[in-house]
mmCIF file of C-alpha atoms and ligand atoms in Angstrom:
data_model
loop_
_atom_site.group_PDB
_atom_site.id
_atom_site.type_symbol
_atom_site.label_atom_id
_atom_site.label_comp_id
_atom_site.label_asym_id
_atom_site.label_seq_id
_atom_site.Cartn_x
_atom_site.Cartn_y
_atom_site.Cartn_z
ATOM 1 C CA MET P 622 -11.665 -33.730 191.953
ATOM 2 C CA VAL P 623 -13.653 -33.863 188.736
ATOM 3 C CA SER P 624 -11.161 -36.226 187.084
ATOM 4 C CA ALA P 625 -11.211 -38.380 190.208
ATOM 5 C CA ILE P 626 -14.947 -38.685 189.881
ATOM 6 C CA LEU P 627 -14.579 -39.601 186.238
ATOM 7 C CA GLU P 628 -11.868 -42.153 186.872
ATOM 8 C CA GLY P 629 -13.049 -45.675 186.419
ATOM 9 C CA LYS P 630 -15.984 -44.610 184.217
ATOM 10 C CA PRO P 631 -16.009 -46.299 180.830
ATOM 11 C CA ASP P 632 -15.156 -43.918 177.982
ATOM 12 C CA LYS P 633 -18.209 -44.990 176.075
ATOM 13 C CA ASN P 634 -21.541 -46.434 176.916
ATOM 14 C CA LEU P 635 -23.563 -48.288 174.279
ATOM 15 C CA ILE P 636 -27.308 -48.388 174.767
ATOM 16 C CA LEU P 637 -29.850 -50.089 172.516
ATOM 17 C CA VAL P 638 -33.496 -49.077 172.724
ATOM 18 C CA THR P 639 -36.417 -50.109 170.588
ATOM 19 C CA GLY P 640 -39.944 -49.068 169.794
ATOM 20 C CA ARG P 641 -42.804 -51.501 169.510
ATOM 21 C CA ALA P 642 -42.603 -52.168 165.753
ATOM 22 C CA HIS P 643 -40.287 -55.186 165.775
ATOM 23 C CA PRO P 644 -39.265 -56.326 169.270
ATOM 24 C CA LYS P 645 -37.994 -59.700 167.974
ATOM 25 C CA LEU P 646 -35.429 -58.061 165.703
ATOM 26 C CA ALA P 647 -34.289 -55.773 168.529
ATOM 27 C CA ALA P 648 -33.908 -58.786 170.822
ATOM 28 C CA ASP P 649 -31.860 -60.604 168.170
ATOM 29 C CA VAL P 650 -29.604 -57.588 167.665
ATOM 30 C CA ALA P 651 -29.135 -57.207 171.431
ATOM 31 C CA LYS P 652 -28.225 -60.883 171.668
ATOM 32 C CA GLN P 653 -25.631 -60.501 168.919
ATOM 33 C CA LEU P 654 -24.203 -57.490 170.734
ATOM 34 C CA GLY P 655 -24.247 -59.301 174.067
ATOM 35 C CA ILE P 656 -26.213 -56.516 175.771
ATOM 36 C CA ASP P 657 -29.691 -55.999 177.201
ATOM 37 C CA ILE P 658 -32.170 -53.621 175.621
ATOM 38 C CA LEU P 659 -32.776 -50.620 177.855
ATOM 39 C CA GLU P 660 -36.337 -50.862 179.066
ATOM 40 C CA THR P 661 -38.765 -48.277 177.709
ATOM 41 C CA THR P 662 -42.233 -47.585 178.958
ATOM 42 C CA ALA P 663 -44.433 -47.019 175.936
ATOM 43 C CA TYR P 664 -48.159 -46.800 175.519
ATOM 44 C CA ASP P 665 -50.898 -45.216 173.436
ATOM 45 C CA PHE P 666 -53.424 -42.707 174.660
ATOM 46 C CA ALA P 667 -57.065 -43.164 173.744
ATOM 47 C CA ASN P 668 -56.760 -40.697 170.874
ATOM 48 C CA GLY P 669 -53.765 -42.481 169.328
ATOM 49 C CA GLU P 670 -51.016 -40.238 170.698
ATOM 50 C CA MET P 671 -48.047 -42.141 172.125
ATOM 51 C CA TYR P 672 -46.010 -41.858 175.308
ATOM 52 C CA VAL P 673 -42.478 -43.118 175.924
ATOM 53 C CA ARG P 674 -40.065 -42.932 178.842
ATOM 54 C CA TYR P 675 -36.767 -44.677 179.542
ATOM 55 C CA THR P 676 -36.578 -46.399 182.877
ATOM 56 C CA GLU P 677 -32.881 -45.585 183.383
ATOM 57 C CA SER P 678 -30.495 -42.744 182.708
ATOM 58 C CA VAL P 679 -29.127 -42.355 179.188
ATOM 59 C CA ARG P 680 -26.880 -39.403 180.011
ATOM 60 C CA GLY P 681 -23.641 -39.467 178.053
ATOM 61 C CA ALA P 682 -24.520 -42.682 176.236
ATOM 62 C CA ASP P 683 -24.270 -43.538 172.542
ATOM 63 C CA VAL P 684 -27.821 -44.667 171.961
ATOM 64 C CA PHE P 685 -29.125 -46.708 169.028
ATOM 65 C CA VAL P 686 -32.892 -46.449 168.511
ATOM 66 C CA LEU P 687 -33.993 -49.466 166.516
ATOM 67 C CA GLN P 688 -37.330 -49.224 164.771
ATOM 68 C CA PRO P 689 -38.203 -50.365 161.246
ATOM 69 C CA HIS P 690 -40.920 -48.261 159.664
ATOM 70 C CA SER P 691 -43.178 -51.248 159.247
ATOM 71 C CA THR P 692 -46.949 -51.194 159.003
ATOM 72 C CA PRO P 693 -48.545 -49.064 160.455
ATOM 73 C CA VAL P 694 -45.744 -46.925 159.023
ATOM 74 C CA ASN P 695 -46.749 -43.545 160.411
ATOM 75 C CA LYS P 696 -47.058 -44.889 163.925
ATOM 76 C CA ALA P 697 -43.647 -46.567 163.728
ATOM 77 C CA ILE P 698 -42.043 -43.344 162.529
ATOM 78 C CA MET P 699 -43.735 -41.186 165.142
ATOM 79 C CA GLU P 700 -42.775 -43.520 167.961
ATOM 80 C CA GLN P 701 -39.140 -43.458 166.859
ATOM 81 C CA LEU P 702 -39.260 -39.656 166.669
ATOM 82 C CA ILE P 703 -40.523 -39.216 170.212
ATOM 83 C CA MET P 704 -38.014 -41.797 171.457
ATOM 84 C CA ILE P 705 -35.252 -39.733 169.878
ATOM 85 C CA ASP P 706 -36.669 -36.531 171.325
ATOM 86 C CA ALA P 707 -36.702 -38.076 174.804
ATOM 87 C CA LEU P 708 -33.062 -39.148 174.400
ATOM 88 C CA LYS P 709 -31.997 -35.683 173.304
ATOM 89 C CA ARG P 710 -33.716 -34.100 176.297
ATOM 90 C CA ALA P 711 -32.135 -36.697 178.605
ATOM 91 C CA SER P 712 -28.587 -35.799 177.470
ATOM 92 C CA ALA P 713 -27.654 -38.847 175.406
ATOM 93 C CA ARG P 714 -24.223 -38.204 173.886
ATOM 94 C CA SER P 715 -25.110 -39.436 170.419
ATOM 95 C CA ILE P 716 -28.308 -40.782 168.900
ATOM 96 C CA THR P 717 -28.398 -43.155 165.951
ATOM 97 C CA ALA P 718 -31.780 -43.854 164.362
ATOM 98 C CA VAL P 719 -31.579 -47.455 163.215
ATOM 99 C CA CYS P 720 -34.334 -47.836 160.617
ATOM 100 C CA PRO P 721 -33.887 -51.318 159.085
ATOM 101 C CA MET P 722 -36.583 -50.296 156.624
ATOM 102 C CA LEU P 723 -36.990 -46.565 156.112
ATOM 103 C CA GLY P 724 -40.578 -45.472 155.572
ATOM 104 C CA TYR P 725 -41.452 -43.450 152.481
ATOM 105 C CA SER P 726 -38.168 -44.525 150.909
ATOM 106 C CA ARG P 727 -39.927 -44.945 147.559
ATOM 107 C CA GLN P 728 -41.112 -41.330 147.516
ATOM 108 C CA ASP P 729 -37.691 -39.869 146.816
ATOM 109 C CA LYS P 730 -38.568 -37.582 143.938
ATOM 110 C CA LYS P 731 -41.473 -35.760 142.344
ATOM 111 C CA HIS P 732 -43.082 -37.645 139.472
ATOM 112 C CA LEU P 733 -45.761 -35.003 138.978
ATOM 113 C CA GLY P 734 -46.158 -31.371 139.923
ATOM 114 C CA ARG P 735 -47.461 -30.548 143.420
ATOM 115 C CA GLU P 736 -46.210 -33.838 144.952
ATOM 116 C CA PRO P 737 -44.164 -34.042 148.156
ATOM 117 C CA ILE P 738 -40.732 -35.638 148.479
ATOM 118 C CA SER P 739 -41.782 -37.618 151.517
ATOM 119 C CA CYS P 740 -38.513 -39.501 151.912
ATOM 120 C CA ARG P 741 -36.705 -36.192 152.399
ATOM 121 C CA LEU P 742 -39.296 -35.204 154.988
ATOM 122 C CA VAL P 743 -38.699 -38.399 156.974
ATOM 123 C CA PHE P 744 -34.965 -37.663 157.073
ATOM 124 C CA ASP P 745 -35.735 -34.082 158.136
ATOM 125 C CA LEU P 746 -38.036 -35.287 160.903
ATOM 126 C CA LEU P 747 -35.369 -37.644 162.245
ATOM 127 C CA ALA P 748 -32.839 -34.794 162.218
ATOM 128 C CA THR P 749 -35.238 -32.394 163.903
ATOM 129 C CA ALA P 750 -36.037 -34.942 166.603
ATOM 130 C CA GLY P 751 -32.316 -35.162 167.383
ATOM 131 C CA ALA P 752 -30.800 -38.039 165.406
ATOM 132 C CA ASP P 753 -27.084 -37.504 164.785
ATOM 133 C CA ARG P 754 -26.772 -40.491 162.505
ATOM 134 C CA ILE P 755 -29.035 -42.796 160.542
ATOM 135 C CA MET P 756 -28.541 -46.455 159.814
ATOM 136 C CA SER P 757 -30.761 -48.236 157.319
ATOM 137 C CA VAL P 758 -30.810 -51.289 155.092
ATOM 138 C CA ASP P 759 -31.406 -51.055 151.343
ATOM 139 C CA LEU P 760 -32.899 -47.630 150.888
ATOM 140 C CA HIS P 761 -35.032 -47.693 147.771
ATOM 141 C CA ALA P 762 -32.576 -45.270 146.146
ATOM 142 C CA SER P 763 -29.092 -45.159 147.581
ATOM 143 C CA GLN P 764 -28.718 -41.462 146.853
ATOM 144 C CA SER P 765 -31.526 -40.644 149.312
ATOM 145 C CA GLN P 766 -28.860 -40.712 152.009
ATOM 146 C CA GLY P 767 -27.985 -37.215 150.763
ATOM 147 C CA PHE P 768 -31.285 -36.039 152.284
ATOM 148 C CA PHE P 769 -29.629 -36.237 155.711
ATOM 149 C CA ASP P 770 -26.975 -33.734 156.626
ATOM 150 C CA GLY P 771 -24.890 -36.172 158.639
ATOM 151 C CA PRO P 772 -23.610 -39.727 158.511
ATOM 152 C CA VAL P 773 -25.900 -42.338 156.996
ATOM 153 C CA ASP P 774 -24.824 -45.953 157.239
ATOM 154 C CA HIS P 775 -26.493 -47.511 154.241
ATOM 155 C CA LEU P 776 -26.247 -51.240 154.814
ATOM 156 C CA ILE P 777 -26.976 -53.730 152.095
ATOM 157 C CA ALA P 778 -28.671 -57.059 152.637
ATOM 158 C CA MET P 779 -27.208 -58.516 149.468
ATOM 159 C CA PRO P 780 -24.404 -60.400 151.247
ATOM 160 C CA VAL P 781 -26.966 -62.183 153.414
ATOM 161 C CA LEU P 782 -29.249 -63.027 150.499
ATOM 162 C CA VAL P 783 -26.467 -63.931 148.044
ATOM 163 C CA ASP P 784 -24.907 -66.340 150.512
ATOM 164 C CA TYR P 785 -28.186 -68.164 150.878
ATOM 165 C CA VAL P 786 -29.000 -68.323 147.177
ATOM 166 C CA ARG P 787 -25.480 -69.259 146.087
ATOM 167 C CA ASP P 788 -25.507 -72.431 148.112
ATOM 168 C CA ARG P 789 -28.814 -73.621 146.670
ATOM 169 C CA LEU P 790 -28.628 -73.055 142.931
ATOM 170 C CA ASP P 791 -26.538 -74.400 140.097
ATOM 171 C CA LEU P 792 -24.280 -71.397 139.520
ATOM 172 C CA SER P 793 -23.575 -72.435 135.939
ATOM 173 C CA ASN P 794 -27.235 -71.987 135.002
ATOM 174 C CA ILE P 795 -28.241 -68.797 136.866
ATOM 175 C CA ALA P 796 -29.535 -65.535 135.425
ATOM 176 C CA VAL P 797 -30.121 -62.569 137.725
ATOM 177 C CA VAL P 798 -33.240 -60.599 136.869
ATOM 178 C CA SER P 799 -34.203 -57.090 137.915
ATOM 179 C CA PRO P 800 -37.991 -56.577 138.076
ATOM 180 C CA ASP P 801 -37.601 -53.119 136.568
ATOM 181 C CA ALA P 802 -35.012 -50.961 134.856
ATOM 182 C CA GLY P 803 -34.400 -48.984 138.052
ATOM 183 C CA ARG P 804 -32.745 -51.847 139.892
ATOM 184 C CA ILE P 805 -30.376 -53.007 137.169
ATOM 185 C CA LYS P 806 -27.325 -51.674 138.986
ATOM 186 C CA VAL P 807 -28.140 -53.718 142.067
ATOM 187 C CA ALA P 808 -28.900 -56.769 139.913
ATOM 188 C CA GLU P 809 -25.538 -56.285 138.225
ATOM 189 C CA GLN P 810 -23.830 -56.569 141.589
ATOM 190 C CA TRP P 811 -25.786 -59.711 142.295
ATOM 191 C CA ALA P 812 -24.638 -61.125 138.962
ATOM 192 C CA GLN P 813 -21.021 -60.286 139.784
ATOM 193 C CA ARG P 814 -21.318 -61.951 143.152
ATOM 194 C CA LEU P 815 -22.796 -65.016 141.528
ATOM 195 C CA GLY P 816 -19.782 -65.524 139.310
ATOM 196 C CA GLY P 817 -20.567 -63.083 136.509
ATOM 197 C CA CYS P 818 -23.775 -64.807 135.458
ATOM 198 C CA PRO P 819 -26.092 -63.342 132.761
ATOM 199 C CA LEU P 820 -28.324 -60.420 133.626
ATOM 200 C CA ALA P 821 -31.848 -59.596 132.467
ATOM 201 C CA PHE P 822 -34.528 -57.128 133.415
ATOM 202 C CA VAL P 823 -38.266 -56.850 133.126
ATOM 203 C CA HIS P 824 -39.602 -53.872 131.245
ATOM 204 C CA LYS P 825 -42.178 -52.591 133.723
ATOM 205 C CA THR P 826 -44.547 -49.694 133.273
ATOM 206 C CA ARG P 827 -46.582 -48.156 136.023
ATOM 207 C CA ASP P 828 -49.583 -45.924 136.303
ATOM 208 C CA ILE P 829 -48.229 -43.251 138.637
ATOM 209 C CA THR P 830 -51.724 -42.021 139.414
ATOM 210 C CA ARG P 831 -52.611 -45.380 141.016
ATOM 211 C CA PRO P 832 -50.853 -46.858 144.061
ATOM 212 C CA ASN P 833 -49.113 -50.235 143.703
ATOM 213 C CA HIS P 834 -50.044 -50.509 140.058
ATOM 214 C CA ALA P 835 -47.329 -51.858 137.794
ATOM 215 C CA VAL P 836 -47.438 -53.938 134.629
ATOM 216 C CA ALA P 837 -44.582 -56.186 133.534
ATOM 217 C CA ASN P 838 -44.436 -56.065 129.762
ATOM 218 C CA ARG P 839 -41.571 -58.307 128.650
ATOM 219 C CA VAL P 840 -38.172 -59.615 129.611
ATOM 220 C CA VAL P 841 -35.097 -57.939 128.184
ATOM 221 C CA GLY P 842 -32.253 -60.463 128.143
ATOM 222 C CA GLU P 843 -31.961 -64.234 127.788
ATOM 223 C CA VAL P 844 -33.681 -66.292 130.478
ATOM 224 C CA LYS P 845 -34.804 -69.388 128.526
ATOM 225 C CA GLY P 846 -33.928 -72.541 130.469
ATOM 226 C CA LYS P 847 -32.282 -70.466 133.221
ATOM 227 C CA ASP P 848 -32.650 -70.644 136.975
ATOM 228 C CA CYS P 849 -33.655 -67.025 137.469
ATOM 229 C CA VAL P 850 -32.949 -65.054 140.629
ATOM 230 C CA LEU P 851 -35.404 -62.170 140.698
ATOM 231 C CA VAL P 852 -34.118 -59.463 143.058
ATOM 232 C CA ASP P 853 -35.888 -56.449 144.561
ATOM 233 C CA ASP P 854 -35.604 -54.117 147.537
ATOM 234 C CA LEU P 855 -39.107 -54.621 148.807
ATOM 235 C CA ILE P 856 -42.231 -56.615 148.217
ATOM 236 C CA ASP P 857 -45.335 -54.687 149.128
ATOM 237 C CA THR P 858 -48.451 -56.057 147.398
ATOM 238 C CA ALA P 859 -46.242 -58.333 145.260
ATOM 239 C CA GLY P 860 -47.793 -56.937 142.074
ATOM 240 C CA THR P 861 -44.340 -56.207 140.686
ATOM 241 C CA ILE P 862 -42.865 -59.596 141.541
ATOM 242 C CA ALA P 863 -45.904 -61.655 140.536
ATOM 243 C CA SER P 864 -46.137 -60.018 137.121
ATOM 244 C CA ALA P 865 -42.359 -60.339 136.645
ATOM 245 C CA CYS P 866 -42.652 -64.076 137.428
ATOM 246 C CA HIS P 867 -45.403 -64.325 134.860
ATOM 247 C CA VAL P 868 -43.336 -62.828 132.025
ATOM 248 C CA LEU P 869 -40.271 -64.843 133.067
ATOM 249 C CA LYS P 870 -42.233 -68.070 132.772
ATOM 250 C CA GLU P 871 -43.589 -66.957 129.417
ATOM 251 C CA ALA P 872 -40.009 -66.329 128.332
ATOM 252 C CA GLY P 873 -39.101 -69.920 129.240
ATOM 253 C CA ALA P 874 -37.369 -69.549 132.627
ATOM 254 C CA LYS P 875 -36.616 -72.969 134.139
ATOM 255 C CA SER P 876 -37.112 -71.828 137.735
ATOM 256 C CA ILE P 877 -37.524 -68.578 139.639
ATOM 257 C CA THR P 878 -36.123 -67.724 143.054
ATOM 258 C CA VAL P 879 -37.271 -64.377 144.442
ATOM 259 C CA ALA P 880 -34.903 -62.527 146.772
ATOM 260 C CA ALA P 881 -35.882 -59.248 148.412
ATOM 261 C CA THR P 882 -34.829 -57.327 151.490
ATOM 262 C CA HIS P 883 -38.058 -55.940 152.941
ATOM 263 C CA GLY P 884 -41.044 -58.291 153.164
ATOM 264 C CA VAL P 885 -43.837 -55.788 153.687
ATOM 265 C CA LEU P 886 -46.396 -58.240 152.262
ATOM 266 C CA SER P 887 -49.489 -56.025 152.200
ATOM 267 C CA GLY P 888 -52.966 -57.081 151.066
ATOM 268 C CA PRO P 889 -52.844 -59.816 148.421
ATOM 269 C CA ALA P 890 -49.042 -60.269 148.573
ATOM 270 C CA VAL P 891 -48.931 -63.736 150.124
ATOM 271 C CA GLU P 892 -51.523 -65.157 147.754
ATOM 272 C CA ARG P 893 -49.791 -63.609 144.765
ATOM 273 C CA LEU P 894 -46.399 -64.942 145.788
ATOM 274 C CA ARG P 895 -47.748 -68.426 146.445
ATOM 275 C CA ASP P 896 -49.401 -68.435 143.038
ATOM 276 C CA SER P 897 -46.472 -66.829 141.236
ATOM 277 C CA GLY P 898 -44.750 -70.062 140.301
ATOM 278 C CA ALA P 899 -41.556 -69.035 142.146
ATOM 279 C CA ARG P 900 -39.855 -72.079 143.665
ATOM 280 C CA GLU P 901 -38.788 -70.049 146.689
ATOM 281 C CA VAL P 902 -39.187 -66.521 148.053
ATOM 282 C CA VAL P 903 -36.295 -65.367 150.233
ATOM 283 C CA LEU P 904 -36.711 -62.291 152.439
ATOM 284 C CA THR P 905 -34.940 -60.784 155.420
ATOM 285 C CA ASP P 906 -36.603 -59.809 158.676
ATOM 286 C CA THR P 907 -36.031 -56.039 158.446
ATOM 287 C CA VAL P 908 -39.776 -55.830 159.089
ATOM 288 C CA PRO P 909 -41.802 -58.336 161.095
ATOM 289 C CA ILE P 910 -43.318 -61.171 159.090
ATOM 290 C CA PRO P 911 -46.016 -62.828 161.209
ATOM 291 C CA GLU P 912 -46.642 -66.574 161.116
ATOM 292 C CA SER P 913 -49.934 -65.900 159.326
ATOM 293 C CA LYS P 914 -47.938 -64.574 156.347
ATOM 294 C CA ARG P 915 -45.480 -67.456 156.147
ATOM 295 C CA TRP P 916 -45.793 -70.504 153.923
ATOM 296 C CA ASP P 917 -43.575 -73.420 152.943
ATOM 297 C CA GLY P 918 -42.027 -71.643 149.987
ATOM 298 C CA LEU P 919 -40.900 -68.665 152.086
ATOM 299 C CA THR P 920 -37.514 -68.341 153.765
ATOM 300 C CA VAL P 921 -36.841 -65.457 156.127
ATOM 301 C CA LEU P 922 -33.189 -64.693 156.842
ATOM 302 C CA SER P 923 -32.059 -62.760 159.895
ATOM 303 C CA ILE P 924 -30.690 -59.282 159.344
ATOM 304 C CA ALA P 925 -29.684 -59.034 163.028
ATOM 305 C CA PRO P 926 -26.012 -60.091 162.600
ATOM 306 C CA LEU P 927 -25.491 -57.419 159.946
ATOM 307 C CA LEU P 928 -27.169 -54.707 162.049
ATOM 308 C CA ALA P 929 -25.259 -55.739 165.164
ATOM 309 C CA SER P 930 -21.931 -55.705 163.307
ATOM 310 C CA ALA P 931 -22.662 -52.239 161.941
ATOM 311 C CA ILE P 932 -23.701 -50.938 165.370
ATOM 312 C CA LYS P 933 -20.474 -52.356 166.823
ATOM 313 C CA GLU P 934 -18.400 -50.629 164.139
ATOM 314 C CA VAL P 935 -20.138 -47.298 164.652
ATOM 315 C CA PHE P 936 -19.868 -47.457 168.416
ATOM 316 C CA SER P 937 -16.197 -48.383 168.365
ATOM 317 C CA ASP P 938 -15.354 -45.812 165.657
ATOM 318 C CA GLY P 939 -14.524 -48.679 163.320
ATOM 319 C CA SER P 940 -15.436 -48.978 159.657
ATOM 320 C CA VAL P 941 -18.834 -49.938 158.314
ATOM 321 C CA ALA P 942 -17.449 -49.973 154.753
ATOM 322 C CA GLU P 943 -14.869 -52.564 155.734
ATOM 323 C CA LEU P 944 -17.673 -54.674 157.044
ATOM 324 C CA PHE P 945 -18.833 -55.033 153.467
ATOM 325 C CA ASP P 946 -15.291 -55.466 152.174
ATOM 326 C CA THR P 947 -14.950 -58.565 154.257
ATOM 327 C CA TYR P 948 -18.495 -59.877 154.261
ATOM 328 C CA PRO P 949 -18.944 -62.727 153.607
ATOM 329 C CA THR P 950 -15.331 -63.491 154.381
ATOM 330 C CA HIS P 951 -15.325 -66.948 152.843
ATOM 331 C CA HIS P 952 -16.403 -65.610 149.468
ATOM 332 C CA GLY P 953 -13.622 -63.050 149.087
ATOM 333 C CA GLN P 954 -14.365 -59.883 147.132
ATOM 334 C CA GLY P 955 -16.314 -57.127 148.882
ATOM 335 C CA PHE P 956 -19.516 -55.328 147.998
ATOM 336 C CA LEU P 957 -19.917 -51.975 146.327
ATOM 337 C CA PHE P 958 -22.651 -49.667 147.507
ATOM 338 C CA ALA P 959 -25.262 -49.448 144.754
HETATM 339 C C1 LIG U 2303 -40.438 -50.431 142.980
HETATM 340 O O1 LIG U 2303 -39.692 -49.709 142.331
HETATM 341 C C2 LIG U 2303 -39.969 -51.226 144.150
HETATM 342 O O2 LIG U 2303 -38.628 -51.598 144.023
HETATM 343 C C3 LIG U 2303 -40.823 -52.448 144.360
HETATM 344 O O3 LIG U 2303 -40.694 -53.298 143.249
HETATM 345 C C4 LIG U 2303 -42.281 -52.102 144.518
HETATM 346 O O4 LIG U 2303 -42.467 -50.943 145.237
HETATM 347 C C5 LIG U 2303 -42.986 -53.249 145.188
HETATM 348 O O5 LIG U 2303 -44.344 -52.936 145.317
HETATM 349 P P1 LIG U 2303 -45.442 -54.036 145.003
HETATM 350 O O6 LIG U 2303 -44.973 -55.292 145.695
HETATM 351 O O7 LIG U 2303 -46.713 -53.490 145.568
HETATM 352 O O8 LIG U 2303 -45.504 -54.195 143.507
#
């Protein structure tokens, strides 16, 4: 009798839900997947607390909860947490927290005594809420995925960005530049993907007692006369990128193209980027970038196809790693995880 009831039911049921942080990205991912987003009622109470409820059953479904931790970060995180909690209590079969940008990713270690490791806490909160799996793009430090005691699909936006840059620059004259020593490994992969071009980095120092305060001192490596591709995981106030552009120009760079995954663009970022002398700034849409923060020199690439492909692979028990082995197919060689 029971098996008769179950007959004809699909083995698996994929559901995509989203919070209110980036509805456009969720819609783009749903379109790529060829599904509708499950409707969620969500609103704020007068005191700032949030309420969510799904309008249909999620029982037995593999649910993907898409929400980048964009500004206001704490609200985006909390909304995703209560969405996950609601799914757990409504008997979803599996819950994947899709965080295209993970909040607090930069706070992955203690620099001084008596500091928190906030990135670890965010992973713990997602686990406590009920997430079985986490999917994110370009964590600030790849090894942070070890903060979660379960599968973490760490996607990299590099294939998307490299493809765009490769088609627009003279490959024989490129140098890839890391804006600080910490991202050299990622920059090295960029250089490999761009035909083994020269690599340089900016020696940056920061005052760890002040937020968003970094000083680019000098360029290490040869950039004179080069078309420089300056790569970073995120641009927040653009202090890092603007000062890196400054020292690159001083070192005789011919042109600068900035490529970064997360365009947070807080405070003076847009003004700084416009005045930086970069010929183009290329970002992805892991976080929303409103029209008011766009200008002619900015290109925003869609991360939706990558997220949708990864969701498809996870749902169908395929391989996310192979996704990067074959992406972009027309350029051969795959990507290593930094
Ligand atoms: C630092 O290590 C990061 O990779 C970014 O370069 C930095 O956090 C960006 O912040 P801002 O744009 O405020 O300099």
